[in-house]
Short mmCIF file of C-alpha atoms and ligand atoms in Angstrom, two decimals:
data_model
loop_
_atom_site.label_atom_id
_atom_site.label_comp_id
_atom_site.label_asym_id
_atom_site.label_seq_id
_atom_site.Cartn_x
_atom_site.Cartn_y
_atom_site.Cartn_z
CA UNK A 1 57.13 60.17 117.61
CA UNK A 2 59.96 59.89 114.66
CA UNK A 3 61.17 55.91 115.33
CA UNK A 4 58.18 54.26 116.14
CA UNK A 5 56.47 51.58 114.43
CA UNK A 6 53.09 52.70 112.47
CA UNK A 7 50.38 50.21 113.38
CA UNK A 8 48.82 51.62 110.50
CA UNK A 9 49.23 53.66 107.70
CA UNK A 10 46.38 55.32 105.40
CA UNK A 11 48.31 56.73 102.55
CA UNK A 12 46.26 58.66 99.48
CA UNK A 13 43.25 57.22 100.39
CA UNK A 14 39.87 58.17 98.48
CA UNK A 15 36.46 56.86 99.13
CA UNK A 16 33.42 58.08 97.37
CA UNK A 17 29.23 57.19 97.69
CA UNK A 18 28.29 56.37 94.04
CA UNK A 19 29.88 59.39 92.53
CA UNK A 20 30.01 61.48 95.42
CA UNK A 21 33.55 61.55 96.65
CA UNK A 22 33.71 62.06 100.86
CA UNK A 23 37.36 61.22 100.94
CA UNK A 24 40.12 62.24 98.91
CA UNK A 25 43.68 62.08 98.93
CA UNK A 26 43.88 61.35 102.83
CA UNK A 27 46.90 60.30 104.35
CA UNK A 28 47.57 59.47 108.47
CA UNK A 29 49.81 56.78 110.25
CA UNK A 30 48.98 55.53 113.60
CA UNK A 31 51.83 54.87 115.97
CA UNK A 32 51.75 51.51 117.76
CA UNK A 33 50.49 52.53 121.55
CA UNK A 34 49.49 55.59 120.48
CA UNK A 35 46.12 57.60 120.74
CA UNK A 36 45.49 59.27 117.68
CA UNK A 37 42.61 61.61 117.34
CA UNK A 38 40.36 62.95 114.27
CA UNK A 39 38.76 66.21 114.66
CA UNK A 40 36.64 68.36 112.05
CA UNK A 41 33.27 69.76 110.86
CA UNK A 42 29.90 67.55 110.77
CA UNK A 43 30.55 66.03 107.27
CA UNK A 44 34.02 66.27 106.74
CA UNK A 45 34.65 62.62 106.04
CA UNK A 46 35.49 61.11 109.60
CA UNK A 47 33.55 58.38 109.53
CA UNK A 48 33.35 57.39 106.11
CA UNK A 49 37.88 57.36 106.72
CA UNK A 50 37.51 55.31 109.81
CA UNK A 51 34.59 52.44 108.57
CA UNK A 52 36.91 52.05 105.48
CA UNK A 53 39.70 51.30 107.36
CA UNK A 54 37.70 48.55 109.61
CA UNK A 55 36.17 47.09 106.21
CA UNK A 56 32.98 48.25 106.05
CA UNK A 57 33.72 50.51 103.02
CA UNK A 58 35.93 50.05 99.96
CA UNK A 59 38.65 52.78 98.79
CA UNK A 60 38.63 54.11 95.25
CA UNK A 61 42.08 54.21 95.70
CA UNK A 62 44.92 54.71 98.12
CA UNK A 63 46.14 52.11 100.88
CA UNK A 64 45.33 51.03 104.20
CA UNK A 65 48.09 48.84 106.07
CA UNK A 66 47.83 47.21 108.98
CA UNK A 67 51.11 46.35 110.63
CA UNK A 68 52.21 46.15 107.36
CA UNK A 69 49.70 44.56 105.58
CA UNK A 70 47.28 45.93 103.18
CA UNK A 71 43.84 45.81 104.29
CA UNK A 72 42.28 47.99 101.90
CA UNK A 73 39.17 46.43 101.32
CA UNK A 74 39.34 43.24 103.26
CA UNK A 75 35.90 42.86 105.12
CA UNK A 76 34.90 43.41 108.51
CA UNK A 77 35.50 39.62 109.58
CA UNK A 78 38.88 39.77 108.57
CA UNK A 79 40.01 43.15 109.82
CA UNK A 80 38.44 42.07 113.11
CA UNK A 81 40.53 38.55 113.13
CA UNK A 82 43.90 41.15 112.67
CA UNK A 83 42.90 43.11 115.12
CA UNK A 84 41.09 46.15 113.82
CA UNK A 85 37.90 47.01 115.89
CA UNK A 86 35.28 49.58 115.25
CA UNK A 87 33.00 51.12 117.48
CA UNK A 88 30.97 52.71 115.55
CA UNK A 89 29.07 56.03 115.85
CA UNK A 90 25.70 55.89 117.77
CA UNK A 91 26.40 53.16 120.29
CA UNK A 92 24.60 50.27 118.39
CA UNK A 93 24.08 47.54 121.20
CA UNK A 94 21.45 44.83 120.94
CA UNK A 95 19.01 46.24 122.33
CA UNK A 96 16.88 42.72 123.71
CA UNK A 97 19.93 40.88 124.22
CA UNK A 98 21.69 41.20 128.04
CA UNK A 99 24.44 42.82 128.64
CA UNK A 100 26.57 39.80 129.00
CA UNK A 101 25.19 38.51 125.72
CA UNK A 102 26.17 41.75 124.19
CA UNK A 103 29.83 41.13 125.71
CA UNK A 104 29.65 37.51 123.89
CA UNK A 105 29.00 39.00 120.49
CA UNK A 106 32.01 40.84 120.88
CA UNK A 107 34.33 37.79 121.04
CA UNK A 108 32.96 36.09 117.96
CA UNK A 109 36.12 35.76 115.95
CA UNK A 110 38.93 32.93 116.13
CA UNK A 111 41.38 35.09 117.84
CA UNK A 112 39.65 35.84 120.88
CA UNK A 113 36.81 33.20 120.98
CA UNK A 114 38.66 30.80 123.07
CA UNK A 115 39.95 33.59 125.51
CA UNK A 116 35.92 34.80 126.05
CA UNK A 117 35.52 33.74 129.71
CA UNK A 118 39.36 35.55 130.85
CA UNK A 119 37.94 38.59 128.93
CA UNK A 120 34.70 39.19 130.18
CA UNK A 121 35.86 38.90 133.82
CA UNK A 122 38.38 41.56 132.42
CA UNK A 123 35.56 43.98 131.16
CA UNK A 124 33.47 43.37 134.55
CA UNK A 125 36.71 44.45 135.98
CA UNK A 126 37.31 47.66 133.98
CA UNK A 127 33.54 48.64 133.65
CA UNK A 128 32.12 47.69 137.60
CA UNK A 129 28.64 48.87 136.42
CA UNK A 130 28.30 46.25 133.73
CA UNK A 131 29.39 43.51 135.73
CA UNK A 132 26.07 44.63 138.20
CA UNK A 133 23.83 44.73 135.12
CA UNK A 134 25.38 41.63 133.81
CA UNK A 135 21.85 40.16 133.20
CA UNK A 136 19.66 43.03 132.09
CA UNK A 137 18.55 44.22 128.71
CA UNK A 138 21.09 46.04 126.29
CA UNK A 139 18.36 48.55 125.43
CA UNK A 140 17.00 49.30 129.26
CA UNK A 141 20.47 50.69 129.99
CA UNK A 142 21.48 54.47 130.36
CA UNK A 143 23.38 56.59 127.42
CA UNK A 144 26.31 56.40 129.78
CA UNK A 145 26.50 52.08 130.21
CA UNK A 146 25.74 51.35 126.72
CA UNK A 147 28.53 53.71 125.67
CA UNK A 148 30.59 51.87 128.44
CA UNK A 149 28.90 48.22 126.82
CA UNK A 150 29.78 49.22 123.06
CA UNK A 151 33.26 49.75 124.17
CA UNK A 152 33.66 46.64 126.28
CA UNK A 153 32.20 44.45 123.22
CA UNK A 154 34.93 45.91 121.04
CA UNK A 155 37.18 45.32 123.57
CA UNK A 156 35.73 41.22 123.88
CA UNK A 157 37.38 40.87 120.29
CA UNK A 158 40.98 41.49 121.93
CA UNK A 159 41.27 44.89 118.84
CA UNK A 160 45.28 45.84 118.69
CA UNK A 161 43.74 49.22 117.20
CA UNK A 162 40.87 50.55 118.84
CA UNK A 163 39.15 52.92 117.03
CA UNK A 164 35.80 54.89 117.87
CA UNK A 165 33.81 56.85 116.06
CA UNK A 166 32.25 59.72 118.48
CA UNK A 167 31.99 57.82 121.59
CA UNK A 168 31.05 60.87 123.89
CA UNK A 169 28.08 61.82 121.64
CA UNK A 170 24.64 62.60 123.91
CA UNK A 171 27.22 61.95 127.42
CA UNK A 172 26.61 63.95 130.37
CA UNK A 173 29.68 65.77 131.15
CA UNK A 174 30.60 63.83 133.94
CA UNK A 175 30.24 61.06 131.66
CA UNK A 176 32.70 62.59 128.98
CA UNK A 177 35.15 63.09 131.55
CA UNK A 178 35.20 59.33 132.67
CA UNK A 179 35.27 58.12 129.18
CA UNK A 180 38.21 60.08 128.41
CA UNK A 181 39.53 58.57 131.41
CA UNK A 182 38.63 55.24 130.38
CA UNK A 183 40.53 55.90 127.02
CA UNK A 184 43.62 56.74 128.87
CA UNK A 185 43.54 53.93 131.26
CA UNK A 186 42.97 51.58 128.13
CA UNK A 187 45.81 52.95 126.05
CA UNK A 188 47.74 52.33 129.26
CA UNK A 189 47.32 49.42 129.09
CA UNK A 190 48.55 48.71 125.62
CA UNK A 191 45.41 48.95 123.10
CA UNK A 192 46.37 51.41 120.23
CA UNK A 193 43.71 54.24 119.58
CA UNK A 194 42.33 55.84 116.71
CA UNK A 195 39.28 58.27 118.21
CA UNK A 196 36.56 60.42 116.14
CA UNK A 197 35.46 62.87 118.47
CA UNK A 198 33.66 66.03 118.47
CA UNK A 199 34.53 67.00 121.76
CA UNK A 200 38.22 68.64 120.48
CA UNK A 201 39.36 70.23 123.80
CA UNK A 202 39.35 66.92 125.55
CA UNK A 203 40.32 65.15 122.60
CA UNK A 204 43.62 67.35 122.11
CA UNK A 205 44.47 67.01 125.73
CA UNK A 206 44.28 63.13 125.53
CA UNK A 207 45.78 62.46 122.15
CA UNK A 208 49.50 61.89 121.40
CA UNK A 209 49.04 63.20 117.67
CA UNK A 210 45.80 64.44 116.12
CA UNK A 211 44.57 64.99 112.30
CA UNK A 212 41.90 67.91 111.51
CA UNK A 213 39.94 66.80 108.77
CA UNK A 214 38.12 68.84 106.27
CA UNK A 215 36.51 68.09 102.96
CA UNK A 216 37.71 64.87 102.97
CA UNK A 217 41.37 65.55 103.41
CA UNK A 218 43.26 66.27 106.21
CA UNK A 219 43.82 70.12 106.81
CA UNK A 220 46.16 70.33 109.45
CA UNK A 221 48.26 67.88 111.90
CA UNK A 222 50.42 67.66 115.04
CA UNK A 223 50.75 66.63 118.34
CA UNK A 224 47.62 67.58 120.52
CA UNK A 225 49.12 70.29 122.37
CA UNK A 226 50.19 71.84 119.31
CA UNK A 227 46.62 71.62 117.89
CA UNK A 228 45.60 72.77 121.09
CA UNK A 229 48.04 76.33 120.48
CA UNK A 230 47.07 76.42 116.79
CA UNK A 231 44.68 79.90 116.35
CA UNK A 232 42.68 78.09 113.57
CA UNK A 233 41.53 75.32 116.08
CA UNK A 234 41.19 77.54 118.93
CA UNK A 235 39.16 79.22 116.68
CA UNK A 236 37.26 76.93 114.73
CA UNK A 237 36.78 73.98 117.48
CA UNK A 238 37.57 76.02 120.83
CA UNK A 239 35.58 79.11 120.77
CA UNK A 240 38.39 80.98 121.59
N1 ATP B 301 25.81 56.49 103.08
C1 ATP B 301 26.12 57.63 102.47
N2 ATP B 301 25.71 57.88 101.21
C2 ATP B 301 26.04 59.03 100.58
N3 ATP B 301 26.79 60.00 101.11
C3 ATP B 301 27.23 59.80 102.37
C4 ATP B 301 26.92 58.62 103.11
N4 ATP B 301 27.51 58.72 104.32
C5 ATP B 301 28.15 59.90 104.33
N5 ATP B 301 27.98 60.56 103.17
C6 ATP B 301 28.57 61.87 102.81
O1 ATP B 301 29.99 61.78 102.89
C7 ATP B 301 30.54 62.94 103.48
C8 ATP B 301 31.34 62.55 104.72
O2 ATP B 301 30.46 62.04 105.71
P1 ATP B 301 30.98 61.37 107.04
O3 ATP B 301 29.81 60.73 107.69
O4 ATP B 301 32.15 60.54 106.75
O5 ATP B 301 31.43 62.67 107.86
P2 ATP B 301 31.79 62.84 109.40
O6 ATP B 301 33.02 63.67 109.44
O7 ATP B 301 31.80 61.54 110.09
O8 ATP B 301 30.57 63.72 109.92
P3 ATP B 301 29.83 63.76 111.36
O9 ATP B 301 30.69 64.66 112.20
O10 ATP B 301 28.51 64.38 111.06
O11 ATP B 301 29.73 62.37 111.89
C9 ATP B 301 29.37 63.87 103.76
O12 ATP B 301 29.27 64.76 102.70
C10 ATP B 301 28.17 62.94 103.82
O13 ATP B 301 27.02 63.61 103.42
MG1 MG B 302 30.75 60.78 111.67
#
């Protein structure tokens, strides 16, 4: 991937809870277009990396740049107006709202505000099922659709990186399988992706690049398929 253009870059970064550091010394790049996975133990510092890069945390130290900005503790608002979008772990819709009010929240920032009606017709067309249950409750939905709904929202605030934090947590397998395939097709279609998942196998097989992260740091890179060969994560994450 030598040549193309980092969407964004994490260099050195350390984030700590009072004085308990979770993050130390971390360093990844995401290439524009690219899906870029993070793999590792329960713990290990995924999500603290990932909600510090959308703003919801602060780094000690270190940098986070954004097409070449540094966002490093900018909040949420503003790394969602540049196009950062988290979907965070444990599928948080509203539960009383509709889905289609769900999809509104989603668009609530000055980029994509005035492009909210073009986008939900978009999501109806990506996720059917949503579309049908335009009009019922958030909370009366499956696992499956308000995994699918939590993605579409981030998707109503037009992200340029995508990132997720565990999005096939408490999915059937059949599920899984079409939310990977979701990821794929929306990659495909241009959104950059930077995915937490626990599910490695699937996660190696879809990602251009992947990070293994452990104790805060990252322990080992490369492109999926090498992660995929490697005998610690065969291992470690592959039962193999
Ligand atoms: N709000 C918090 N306050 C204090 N410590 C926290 C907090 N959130 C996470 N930690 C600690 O920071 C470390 C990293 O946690 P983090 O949630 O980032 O890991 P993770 O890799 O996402 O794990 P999981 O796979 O379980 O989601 C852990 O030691 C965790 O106990
Ligand atoms: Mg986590």
């Amino acid at each position: 991937m030598s040549g193309s253009h980092n969407l964004l870059s994490v260099e050195g970064l350390q984030v700590a809870y009072g004085e308990a550091v979770a993050v130390r010394d971390l360093t990844l790049n995401v290439p524009q277009g690219a899906i870029v996975a993070l793999v590792g133990t329960n713990g290990a510092g995924k999500t603290t990396t990932v909600q510090t890069i959308a703003g919801a945390l602060r780094p000690k130290s270190g940098s986070v740049r954004f097409d070449g900005r540094n966002i490093g503790g900018l909040d949420c608002k503003l790394t969602v107006e540049l196009g950062v979008t988290l979907v965070p772990e444990g599928r948080l819709v509203f539960p009383q709202m509709t889905v289609e009010e769900n999809l509104r929240m989603g668009a609530l920032n000055r980029r994509a505000a005035p492009n909210l009606v073009r986008n939900l017709e978009r999501m109806y067309d990506l996720f059917p099922r949503l579309k049908e249950r335009r009009l019922q409750l958030g909370g009366g939905m499956s696992g499956g659709e308000q995994q699918m709904l939590a993605i579409a929202r981030g998707l109503m605030a037009e992200p340029r990186l995508l990132i997720l934090d565990e999005p096939s947590l408490g999915l059937s397998p059949l599920l899984v399988v079409e939310l990977f395939a979701t990821i794929r097709r929306l990659n495909a279609d241009g959104v950059t992706i930077l995915l937490v998942e626990q599910n490695v196998r699937q996660t190696l097989q879809t990602a251009a690049f992947a990070h293994v992260i452990e104790k805060g740091h990252v322990a080992l890179s490369g492109t999926g398929q090498e992660l995929l060969d490697n005998p610690f994560v065969r291992k470690a994450f592959l039962g193999l």
